[in-house]
Coordinates of C-alpha atoms in Angstrom, one line a residue:
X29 CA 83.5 -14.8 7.4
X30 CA 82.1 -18.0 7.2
X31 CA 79.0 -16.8 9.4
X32 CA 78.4 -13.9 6.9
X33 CA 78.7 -16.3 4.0
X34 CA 76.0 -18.5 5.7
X35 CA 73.1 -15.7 6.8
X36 CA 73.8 -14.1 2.5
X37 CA 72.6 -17.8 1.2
X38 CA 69.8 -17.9 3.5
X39 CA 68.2 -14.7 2.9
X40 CA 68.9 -16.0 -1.1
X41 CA 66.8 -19.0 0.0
X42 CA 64.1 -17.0 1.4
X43 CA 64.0 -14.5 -1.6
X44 CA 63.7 -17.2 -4.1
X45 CA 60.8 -19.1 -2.0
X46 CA 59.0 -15.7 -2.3
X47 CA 59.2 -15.2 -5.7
X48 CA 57.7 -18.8 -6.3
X49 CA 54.8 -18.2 -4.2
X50 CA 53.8 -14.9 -6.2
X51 CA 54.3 -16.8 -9.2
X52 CA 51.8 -19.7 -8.1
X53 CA 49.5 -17.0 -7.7
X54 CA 46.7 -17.3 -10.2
X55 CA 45.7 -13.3 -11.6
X56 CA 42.3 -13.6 -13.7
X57 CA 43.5 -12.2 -17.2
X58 CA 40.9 -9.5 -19.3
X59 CA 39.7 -11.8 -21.3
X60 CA 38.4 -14.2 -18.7
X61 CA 37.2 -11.2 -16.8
X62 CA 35.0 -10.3 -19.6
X63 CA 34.1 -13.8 -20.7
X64 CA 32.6 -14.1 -16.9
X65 CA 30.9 -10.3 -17.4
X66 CA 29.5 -11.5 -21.0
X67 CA 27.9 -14.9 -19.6
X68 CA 25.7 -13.3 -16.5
X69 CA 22.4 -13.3 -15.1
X70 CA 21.3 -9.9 -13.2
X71 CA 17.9 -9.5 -10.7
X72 CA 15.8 -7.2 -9.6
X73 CA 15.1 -8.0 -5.7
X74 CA 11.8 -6.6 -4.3
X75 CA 11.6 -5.1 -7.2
X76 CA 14.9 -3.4 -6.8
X77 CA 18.1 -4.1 -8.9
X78 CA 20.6 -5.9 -7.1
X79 CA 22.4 -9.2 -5.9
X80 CA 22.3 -8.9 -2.4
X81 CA 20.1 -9.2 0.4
X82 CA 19.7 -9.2 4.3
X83 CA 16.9 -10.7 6.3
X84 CA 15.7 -12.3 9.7
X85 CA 15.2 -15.6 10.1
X86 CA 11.6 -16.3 9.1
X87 CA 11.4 -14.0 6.5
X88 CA 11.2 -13.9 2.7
X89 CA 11.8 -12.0 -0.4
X90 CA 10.9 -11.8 -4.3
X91 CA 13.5 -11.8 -7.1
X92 CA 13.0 -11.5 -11.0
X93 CA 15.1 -11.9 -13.9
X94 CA 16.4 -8.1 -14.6
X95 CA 18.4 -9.5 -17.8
X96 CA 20.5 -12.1 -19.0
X97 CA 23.6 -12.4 -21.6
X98 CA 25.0 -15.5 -23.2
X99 CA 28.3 -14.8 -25.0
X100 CA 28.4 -10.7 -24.9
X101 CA 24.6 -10.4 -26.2
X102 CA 21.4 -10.0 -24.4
X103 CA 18.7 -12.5 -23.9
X104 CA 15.4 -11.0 -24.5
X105 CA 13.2 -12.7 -21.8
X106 CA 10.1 -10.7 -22.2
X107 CA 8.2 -8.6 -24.8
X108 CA 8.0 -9.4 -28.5
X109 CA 11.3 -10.4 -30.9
X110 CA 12.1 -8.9 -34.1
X111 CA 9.5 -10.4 -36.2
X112 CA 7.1 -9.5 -34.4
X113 CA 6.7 -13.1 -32.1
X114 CA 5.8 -13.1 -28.6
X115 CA 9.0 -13.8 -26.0
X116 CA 7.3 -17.2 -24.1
X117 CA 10.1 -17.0 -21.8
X118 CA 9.5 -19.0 -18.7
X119 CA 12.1 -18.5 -15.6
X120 CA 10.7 -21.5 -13.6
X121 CA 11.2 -24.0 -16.5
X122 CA 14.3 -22.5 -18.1
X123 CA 16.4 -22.0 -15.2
X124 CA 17.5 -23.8 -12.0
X125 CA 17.3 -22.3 -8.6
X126 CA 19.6 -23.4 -5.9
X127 CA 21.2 -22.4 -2.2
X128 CA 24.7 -23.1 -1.2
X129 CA 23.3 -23.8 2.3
X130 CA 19.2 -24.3 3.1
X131 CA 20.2 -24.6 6.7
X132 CA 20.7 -20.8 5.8
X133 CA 18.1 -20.2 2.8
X134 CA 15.8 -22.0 0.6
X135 CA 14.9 -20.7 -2.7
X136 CA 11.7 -22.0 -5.0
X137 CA 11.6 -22.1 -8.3
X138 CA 9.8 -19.1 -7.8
X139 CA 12.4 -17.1 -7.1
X140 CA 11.2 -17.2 -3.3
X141 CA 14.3 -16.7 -0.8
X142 CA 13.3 -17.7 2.9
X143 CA 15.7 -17.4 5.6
X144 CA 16.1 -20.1 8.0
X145 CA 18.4 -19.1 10.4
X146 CA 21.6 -16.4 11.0
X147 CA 24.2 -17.6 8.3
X148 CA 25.7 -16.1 5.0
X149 CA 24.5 -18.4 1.5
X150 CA 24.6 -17.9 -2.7
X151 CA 21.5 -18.3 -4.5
X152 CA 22.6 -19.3 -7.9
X153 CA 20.4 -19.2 -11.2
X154 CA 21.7 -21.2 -14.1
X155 CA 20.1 -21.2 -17.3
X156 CA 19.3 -24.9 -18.3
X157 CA 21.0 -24.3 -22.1
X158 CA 24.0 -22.7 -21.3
X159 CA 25.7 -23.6 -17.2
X160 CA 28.3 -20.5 -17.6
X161 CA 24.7 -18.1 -18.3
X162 CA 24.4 -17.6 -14.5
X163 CA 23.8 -15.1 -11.5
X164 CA 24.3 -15.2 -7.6
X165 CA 22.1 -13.7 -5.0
X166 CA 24.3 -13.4 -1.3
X167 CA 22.0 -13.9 1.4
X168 CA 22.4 -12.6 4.6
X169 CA 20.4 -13.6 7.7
X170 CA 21.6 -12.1 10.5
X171 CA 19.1 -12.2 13.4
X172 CA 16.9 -15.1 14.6
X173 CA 13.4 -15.2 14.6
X174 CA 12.0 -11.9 15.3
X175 CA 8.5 -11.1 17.2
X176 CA 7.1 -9.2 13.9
X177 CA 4.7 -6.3 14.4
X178 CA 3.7 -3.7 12.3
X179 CA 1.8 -0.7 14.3
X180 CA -0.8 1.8 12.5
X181 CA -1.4 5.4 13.1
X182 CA -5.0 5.0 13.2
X183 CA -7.4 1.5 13.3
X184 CA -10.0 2.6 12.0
X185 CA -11.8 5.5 9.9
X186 CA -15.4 6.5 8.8
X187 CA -15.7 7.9 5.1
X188 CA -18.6 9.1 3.0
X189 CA -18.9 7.3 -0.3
X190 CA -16.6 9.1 -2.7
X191 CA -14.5 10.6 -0.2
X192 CA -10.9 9.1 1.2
X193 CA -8.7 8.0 3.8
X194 CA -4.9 7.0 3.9
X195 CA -3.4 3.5 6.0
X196 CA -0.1 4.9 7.6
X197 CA 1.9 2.6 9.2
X198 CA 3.8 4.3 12.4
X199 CA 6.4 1.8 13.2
X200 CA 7.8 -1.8 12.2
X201 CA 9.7 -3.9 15.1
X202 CA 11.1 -7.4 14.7
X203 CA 11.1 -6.4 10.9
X204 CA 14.8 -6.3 8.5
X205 CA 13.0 -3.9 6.2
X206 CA 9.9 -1.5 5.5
X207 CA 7.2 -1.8 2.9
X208 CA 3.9 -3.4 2.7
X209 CA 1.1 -4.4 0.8
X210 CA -2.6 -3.4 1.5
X211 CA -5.6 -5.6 0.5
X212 CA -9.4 -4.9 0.9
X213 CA -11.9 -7.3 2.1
X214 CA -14.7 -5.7 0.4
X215 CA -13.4 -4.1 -3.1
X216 CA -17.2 -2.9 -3.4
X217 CA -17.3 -1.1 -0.4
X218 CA -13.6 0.2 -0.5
X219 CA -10.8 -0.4 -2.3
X220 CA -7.1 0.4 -1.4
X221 CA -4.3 1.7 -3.7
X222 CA -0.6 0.5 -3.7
X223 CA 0.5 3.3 -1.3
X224 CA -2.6 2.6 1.5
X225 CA -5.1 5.2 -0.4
X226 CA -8.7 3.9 0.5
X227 CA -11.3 5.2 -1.6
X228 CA -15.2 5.0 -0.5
X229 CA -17.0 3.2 -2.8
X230 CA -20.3 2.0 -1.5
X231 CA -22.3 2.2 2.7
X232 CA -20.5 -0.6 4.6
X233 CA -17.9 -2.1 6.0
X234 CA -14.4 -3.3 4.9
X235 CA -11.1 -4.2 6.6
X236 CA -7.7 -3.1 4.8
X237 CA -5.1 -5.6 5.6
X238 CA -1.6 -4.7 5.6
X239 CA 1.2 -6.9 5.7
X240 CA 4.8 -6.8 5.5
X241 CA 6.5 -7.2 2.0
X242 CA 9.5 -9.7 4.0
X243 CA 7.1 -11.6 6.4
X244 CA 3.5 -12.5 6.1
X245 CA 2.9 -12.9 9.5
X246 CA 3.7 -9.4 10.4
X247 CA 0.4 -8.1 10.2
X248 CA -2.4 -5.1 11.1
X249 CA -5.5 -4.3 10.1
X250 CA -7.2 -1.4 9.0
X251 CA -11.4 -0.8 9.7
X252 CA -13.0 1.3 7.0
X253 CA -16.7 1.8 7.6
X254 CA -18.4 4.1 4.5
X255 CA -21.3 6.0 4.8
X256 CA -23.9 7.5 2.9
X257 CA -22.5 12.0 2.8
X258 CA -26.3 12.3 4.2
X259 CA -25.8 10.9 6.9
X260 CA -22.4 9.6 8.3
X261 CA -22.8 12.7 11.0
X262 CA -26.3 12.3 11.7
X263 CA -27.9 11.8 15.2
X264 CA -30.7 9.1 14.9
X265 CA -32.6 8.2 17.5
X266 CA -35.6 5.7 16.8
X267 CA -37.8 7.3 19.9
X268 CA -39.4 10.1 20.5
X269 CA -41.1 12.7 17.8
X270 CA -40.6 11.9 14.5
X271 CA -38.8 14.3 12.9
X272 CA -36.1 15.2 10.1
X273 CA -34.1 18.3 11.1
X274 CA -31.5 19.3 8.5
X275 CA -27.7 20.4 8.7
X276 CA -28.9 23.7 6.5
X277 CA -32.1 24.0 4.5
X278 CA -31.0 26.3 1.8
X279 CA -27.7 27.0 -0.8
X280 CA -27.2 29.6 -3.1
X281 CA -25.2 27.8 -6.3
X282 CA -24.1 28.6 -9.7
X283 CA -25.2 26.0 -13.0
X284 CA -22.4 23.4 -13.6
X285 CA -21.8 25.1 -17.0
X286 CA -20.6 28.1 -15.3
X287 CA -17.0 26.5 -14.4
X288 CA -16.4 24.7 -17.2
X289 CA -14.9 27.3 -19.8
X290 CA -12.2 29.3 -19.9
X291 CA -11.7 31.9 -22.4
X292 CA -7.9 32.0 -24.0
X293 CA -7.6 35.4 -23.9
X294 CA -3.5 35.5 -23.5
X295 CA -3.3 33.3 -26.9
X296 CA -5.9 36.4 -28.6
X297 CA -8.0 34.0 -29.4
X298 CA -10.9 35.8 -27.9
X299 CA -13.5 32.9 -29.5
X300 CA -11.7 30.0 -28.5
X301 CA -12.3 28.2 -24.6
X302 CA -10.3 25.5 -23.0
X303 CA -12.6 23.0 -21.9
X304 CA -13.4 21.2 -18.3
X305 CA -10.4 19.0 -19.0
X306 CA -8.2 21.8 -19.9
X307 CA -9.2 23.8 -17.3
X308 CA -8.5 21.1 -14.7
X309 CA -5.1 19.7 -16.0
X310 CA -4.0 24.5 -15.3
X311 CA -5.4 23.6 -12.0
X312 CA -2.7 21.1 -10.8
X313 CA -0.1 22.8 -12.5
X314 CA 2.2 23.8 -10.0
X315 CA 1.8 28.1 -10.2
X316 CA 6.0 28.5 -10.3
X317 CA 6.4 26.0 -13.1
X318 CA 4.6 27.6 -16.8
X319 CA 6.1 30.6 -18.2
X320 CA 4.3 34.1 -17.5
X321 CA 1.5 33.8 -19.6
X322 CA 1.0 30.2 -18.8
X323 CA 0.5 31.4 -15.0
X324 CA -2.6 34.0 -16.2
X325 CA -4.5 30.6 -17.2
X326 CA -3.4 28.8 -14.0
X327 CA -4.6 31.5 -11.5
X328 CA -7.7 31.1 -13.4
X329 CA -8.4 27.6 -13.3
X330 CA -7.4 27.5 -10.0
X331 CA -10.3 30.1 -8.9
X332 CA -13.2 28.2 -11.5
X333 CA -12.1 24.7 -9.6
X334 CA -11.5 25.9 -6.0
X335 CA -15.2 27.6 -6.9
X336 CA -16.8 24.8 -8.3
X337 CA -16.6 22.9 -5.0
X338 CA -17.8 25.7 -2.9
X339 CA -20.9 26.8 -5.6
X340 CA -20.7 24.0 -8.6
X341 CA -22.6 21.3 -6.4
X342 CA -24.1 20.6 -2.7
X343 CA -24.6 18.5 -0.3
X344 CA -27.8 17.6 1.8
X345 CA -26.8 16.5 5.4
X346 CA -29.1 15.4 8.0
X347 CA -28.3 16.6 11.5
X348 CA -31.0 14.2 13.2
X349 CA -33.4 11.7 12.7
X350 CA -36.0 10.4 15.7
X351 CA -38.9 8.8 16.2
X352 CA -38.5 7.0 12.5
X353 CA -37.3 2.8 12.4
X354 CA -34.6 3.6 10.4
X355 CA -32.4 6.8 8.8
X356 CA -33.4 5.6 5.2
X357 CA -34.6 8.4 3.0
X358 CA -35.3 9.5 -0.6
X359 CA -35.0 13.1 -2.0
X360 CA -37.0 14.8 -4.9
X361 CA -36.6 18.0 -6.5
X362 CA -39.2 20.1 -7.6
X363 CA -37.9 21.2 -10.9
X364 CA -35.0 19.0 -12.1
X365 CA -34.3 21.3 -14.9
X366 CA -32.9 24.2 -12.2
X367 CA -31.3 21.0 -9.7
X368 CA -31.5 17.4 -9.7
X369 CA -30.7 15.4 -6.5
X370 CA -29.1 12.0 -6.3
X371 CA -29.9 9.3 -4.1
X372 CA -27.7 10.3 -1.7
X373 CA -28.7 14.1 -1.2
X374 CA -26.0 15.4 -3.9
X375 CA -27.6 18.4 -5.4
X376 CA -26.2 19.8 -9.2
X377 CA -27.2 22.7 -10.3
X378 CA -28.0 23.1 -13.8
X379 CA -30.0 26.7 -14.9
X380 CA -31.3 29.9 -13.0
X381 CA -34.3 29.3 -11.2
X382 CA -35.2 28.0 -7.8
X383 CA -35.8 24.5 -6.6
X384 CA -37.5 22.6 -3.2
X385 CA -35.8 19.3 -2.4
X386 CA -38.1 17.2 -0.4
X387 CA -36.4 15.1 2.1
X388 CA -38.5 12.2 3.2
X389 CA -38.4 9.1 5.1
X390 CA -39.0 5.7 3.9
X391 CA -39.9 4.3 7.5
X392 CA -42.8 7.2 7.0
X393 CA -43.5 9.4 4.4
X394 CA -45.3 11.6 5.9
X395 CA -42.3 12.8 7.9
X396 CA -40.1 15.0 5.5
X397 CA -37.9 18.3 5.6
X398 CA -37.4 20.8 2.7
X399 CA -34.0 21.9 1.5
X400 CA -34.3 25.3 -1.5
X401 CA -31.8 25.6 -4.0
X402 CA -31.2 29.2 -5.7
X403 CA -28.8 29.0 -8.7
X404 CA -28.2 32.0 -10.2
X405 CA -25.0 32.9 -12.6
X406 CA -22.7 33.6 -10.1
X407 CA -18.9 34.9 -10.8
X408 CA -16.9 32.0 -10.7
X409 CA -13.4 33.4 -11.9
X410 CA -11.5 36.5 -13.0
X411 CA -9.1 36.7 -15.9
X412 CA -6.8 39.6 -14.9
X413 CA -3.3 41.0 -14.8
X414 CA -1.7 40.2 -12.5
X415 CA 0.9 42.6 -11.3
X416 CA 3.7 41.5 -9.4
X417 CA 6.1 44.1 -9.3
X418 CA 5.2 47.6 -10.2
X419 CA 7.9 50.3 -10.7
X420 CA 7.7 52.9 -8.2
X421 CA 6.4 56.5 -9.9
X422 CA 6.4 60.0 -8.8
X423 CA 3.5 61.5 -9.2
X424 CA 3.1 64.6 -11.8
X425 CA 1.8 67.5 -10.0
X426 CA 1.0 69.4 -13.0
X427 CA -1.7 66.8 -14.5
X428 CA -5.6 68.6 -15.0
X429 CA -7.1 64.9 -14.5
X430 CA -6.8 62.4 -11.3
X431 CA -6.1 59.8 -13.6
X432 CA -3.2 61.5 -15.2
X433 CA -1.0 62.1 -12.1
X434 CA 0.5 58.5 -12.5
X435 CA 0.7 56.1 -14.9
X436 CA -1.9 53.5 -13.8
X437 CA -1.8 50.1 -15.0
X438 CA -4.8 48.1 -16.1
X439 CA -5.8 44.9 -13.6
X440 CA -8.9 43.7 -14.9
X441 CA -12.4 45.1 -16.6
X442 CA -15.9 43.7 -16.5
X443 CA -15.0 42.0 -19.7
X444 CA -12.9 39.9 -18.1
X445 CA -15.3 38.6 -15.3
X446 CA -16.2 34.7 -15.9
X447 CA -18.7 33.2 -16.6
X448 CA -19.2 35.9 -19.8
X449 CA -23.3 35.9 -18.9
X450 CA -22.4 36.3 -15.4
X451 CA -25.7 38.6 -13.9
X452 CA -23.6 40.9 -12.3
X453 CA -19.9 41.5 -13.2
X454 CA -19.4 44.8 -11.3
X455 CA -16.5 44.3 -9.0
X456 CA -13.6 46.0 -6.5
X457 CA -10.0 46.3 -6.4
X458 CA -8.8 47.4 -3.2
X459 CA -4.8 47.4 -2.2
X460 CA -4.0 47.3 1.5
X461 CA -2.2 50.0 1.5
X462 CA -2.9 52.8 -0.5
X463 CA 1.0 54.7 0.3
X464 CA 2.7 51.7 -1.8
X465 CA 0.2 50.8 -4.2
X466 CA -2.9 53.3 -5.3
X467 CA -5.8 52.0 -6.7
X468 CA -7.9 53.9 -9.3
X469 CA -11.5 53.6 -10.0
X470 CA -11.7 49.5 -9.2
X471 CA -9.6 48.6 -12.1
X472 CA -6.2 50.3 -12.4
X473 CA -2.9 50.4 -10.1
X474 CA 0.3 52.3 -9.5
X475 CA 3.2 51.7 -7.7
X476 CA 3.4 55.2 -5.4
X477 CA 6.0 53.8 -2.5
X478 CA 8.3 51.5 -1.7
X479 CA 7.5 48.1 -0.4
X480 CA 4.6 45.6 -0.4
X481 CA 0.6 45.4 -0.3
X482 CA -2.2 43.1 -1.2
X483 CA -4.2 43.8 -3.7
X484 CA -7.5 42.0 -3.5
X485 CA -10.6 41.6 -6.4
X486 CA -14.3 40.4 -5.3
X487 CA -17.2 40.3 -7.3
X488 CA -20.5 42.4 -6.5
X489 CA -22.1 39.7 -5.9
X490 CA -19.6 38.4 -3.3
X491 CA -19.4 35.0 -4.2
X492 CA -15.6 35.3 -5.7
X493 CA -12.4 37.0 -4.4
X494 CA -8.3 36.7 -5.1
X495 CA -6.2 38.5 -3.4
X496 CA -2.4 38.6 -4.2
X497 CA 0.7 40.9 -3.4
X498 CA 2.6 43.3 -5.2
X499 CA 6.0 44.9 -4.6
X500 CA 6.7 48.4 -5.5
X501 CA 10.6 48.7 -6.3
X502 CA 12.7 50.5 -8.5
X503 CA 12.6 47.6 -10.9
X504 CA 11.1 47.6 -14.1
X505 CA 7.0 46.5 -13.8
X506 CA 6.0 42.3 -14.6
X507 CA 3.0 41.3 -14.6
X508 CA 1.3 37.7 -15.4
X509 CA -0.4 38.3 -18.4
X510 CA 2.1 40.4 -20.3
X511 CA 5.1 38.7 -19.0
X512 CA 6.7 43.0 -18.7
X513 CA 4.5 45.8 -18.8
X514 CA 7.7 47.9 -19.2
X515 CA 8.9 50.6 -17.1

């Protein structure tokens, strides 16, 4: 009895211990949850919100103030205040920057972290008014010091002037995470966008650095050399005969004006256009986003700007050059109110008519080639309906007239050929298959069987086509233009 008696007030002993130990235990309450929440600093690392981050030794990384509260209520630290004033809010002088371990990390007052070597560490900002207004970055650095590289698709590219060439980077080793930044040696020759876009500005040479966004000494570098469109393919020899040969001495082309207007026919406003601008910003529009209507004009623009590269301008090339001390050369055109000719061979056609363009070379001008320009007011575009669906018919055996034995819808008439001065706006409509979808006199289809064909429309004159497909199903007819043609 007496050792039961003993083991009951020992486990009673125990029990009590317990219970004091849980009570000791310090639990945050709401309010001093919410006191911490309302006095905080938050950051944007890399440009990315967030209050961690892991590197390699050697490496850095960028921070900025993403917001700050004092008390529940948000510190403006950037823009103008109520009344209008400008926010002078400056992070360097108004807060302090510091590392629980720079063995680990250092941090500037710039908001700089470098790692130092494989540890964990707090970066804490405190605002120099208020010590509870505060935020902590955790650092991570968990690998030595890496052997950095950052490895290119391609070294090098040659570009004409205007044209453009992307920097792709294929791999990163030694490095804790991607992203770089791309810098030009030579802004006037090329520059470089945010996303390694190089654009051609001027004939030279630049290099397009790229370096890692964590360690500057990770490192490639990109050789751009520009070129006059003339002659970035030419052969040039300084012996032998001197000669000019040219890529092609002649170019059929239609006067800039001819692309830049665009009838709003769906809107029946049969005297109103949508200018160059307009036209351009239907281009890029994505064909499966506008509404049915919308899609007429974008089929359109598409055609005047796909056409206006292929007939709106042109560009001299020279194939070879020998004999001559250098590939210099000037152009002239012989009627500038027909084409005028840049510097650099880029011919614009403005009206009907023909024009010579005299190559010649500065080294020796009596050594020259001839390049003719015809412009003439070429079809550019069609506004037509386009049919996507037609509802299969059966054809009425009793009708007197060919055009009577099915009910043919309407694709497109001369009327509707672009530009409206166009010299010749005769054109074909042909279907790929004349069992599903019948064509009638170049301008009118029907659906006759089941399935699919292409329908296609090209100008007399050949310089424009479209060609699209069609289904032929029991469903009711849609087309483009009309958004449903009915049944």
């Amino acid at each position: 009895m007496k050792r039961k008696e003993k083991g009951w007030k020992k486990a009673v002993v125990l029990m009590l211990a317990l219970i004091m130990c849980i009570s000791s235990i310090v639990v945050p309450q709401p309010e001093e949850v919410s006191a911490k929440a309302a006095n905080r600093i938050d950051f944007k690392i890399n440009g990315k919100a967030g209050s961690k981050v892991t590197l390699y030794a050697g490496e850095y990384v960028k921070f900025t103030i993403d917001g700050m509260w004092q008390n529940g209520d948000y510190i403006q630290t950037s823009g103008t205040n109520a009344y209008g004033d400008k926010i002078n809010f400056k992070p360097s002088k108004e807060l302090t920057y510091k590392s629980s371990n720079n063995a680990v990390a250092t941090v500037t007052n710039k908001g700089v972290i470098t790692a130092k070597k494989k540890g964990t560490c707090k970066i804490t900002v405190t605002s120099i008014y208020n010590a509870k207004v505060k935020g902590t970055i955790k650092v991570t650095v968990n690998k030595k010091k890496q052997n950095a590289k950052i490895t290119l698709e391609k070294k090098k590219a040659t570009i004409a002037v205007g044209k453009t060439a992307t920097v792709k980077v294929k791999s990163y080793k030694g490095i804790s995470r991607k992203g770089v930044k791309f810098a030009s040696s030579n802004k006037k020759v090329a520059t470089v966008s945010s996303k390694g876009k190089v654009t051609a500005k001027k004939a030279g040479t630049a290099t397009i650095t790229v370096t890692s966004v964590v360690n500057k000494k990770a490192v490639a570098k990109f050789k751009v050399t520009v070129k006059n469109p003339d002659t970035i393919n030419t052969n040039y020899t300084p012996s032998g005969k001197k000669k000019i040969v040219l890529d092609e001495t002649s170019v059929t082309l239609a006067p800039e004006s001819s692309f830049d207007k665009m009838p709003r026919a769906v809107d029946g406003m049969p005297d109103a256009v949508f200018d160059a601008g307009e036209i351009a910003a239907y281009a890029r529009t994505d064909i499966a986003d506008p509404d049915m209507g919308r899609k007429y004009y974008v089929v359109c623009a598409k055609m005047l700007v796909s056409n206006k590269k292929k007939y709106g301008t042109a560009q001299i090339k020279i194939k070879s050059m020998t004999g001559l001390k250098n590939r210099e050369v000037t152009y002239k055109s012989s009627n500038k109110s027909v084409a005028s000719v840049s510097s650099t061979g880029k011919v614009t056609p403005k009206k009907a008519g023909t024009a010579v363009i005299t190559v010649t070379s500065k080294a020796d001008k009596s050594v020259s080639a001839t390049y003719t320009v015809t412009v003439r007011k070429l079809v550019t575009a069609f506004q037509f309906n386009m049919y996507t669906n037609l509802k299969k018919q059966d054809p009425d055996l009793d009708a007197t007239y060919e055009d009577d034995i099915y009910d043919y819808r309407q694709v497109m008439l001369s009327r509707d050929v672009l530009p409206l001065n166009a010299e010749n706006k005769n054109f074909t409509l042909t279907s790929s298959d004349e069992s599903i979808i019948k064509v009638y006199d170049d301008y009118a289809v029907a659906g006759v069987g089941y399935g699919t064909a292409t329908l296609t429309l090209k100008s007399a004159d050949g310089f424009c086509k479209y060609s699209w497909k069609c289904t032929v199903t029991d469903k009711g007819t849609t087309c483009w233009y009309t958004q449903s043609a009915g049944d």
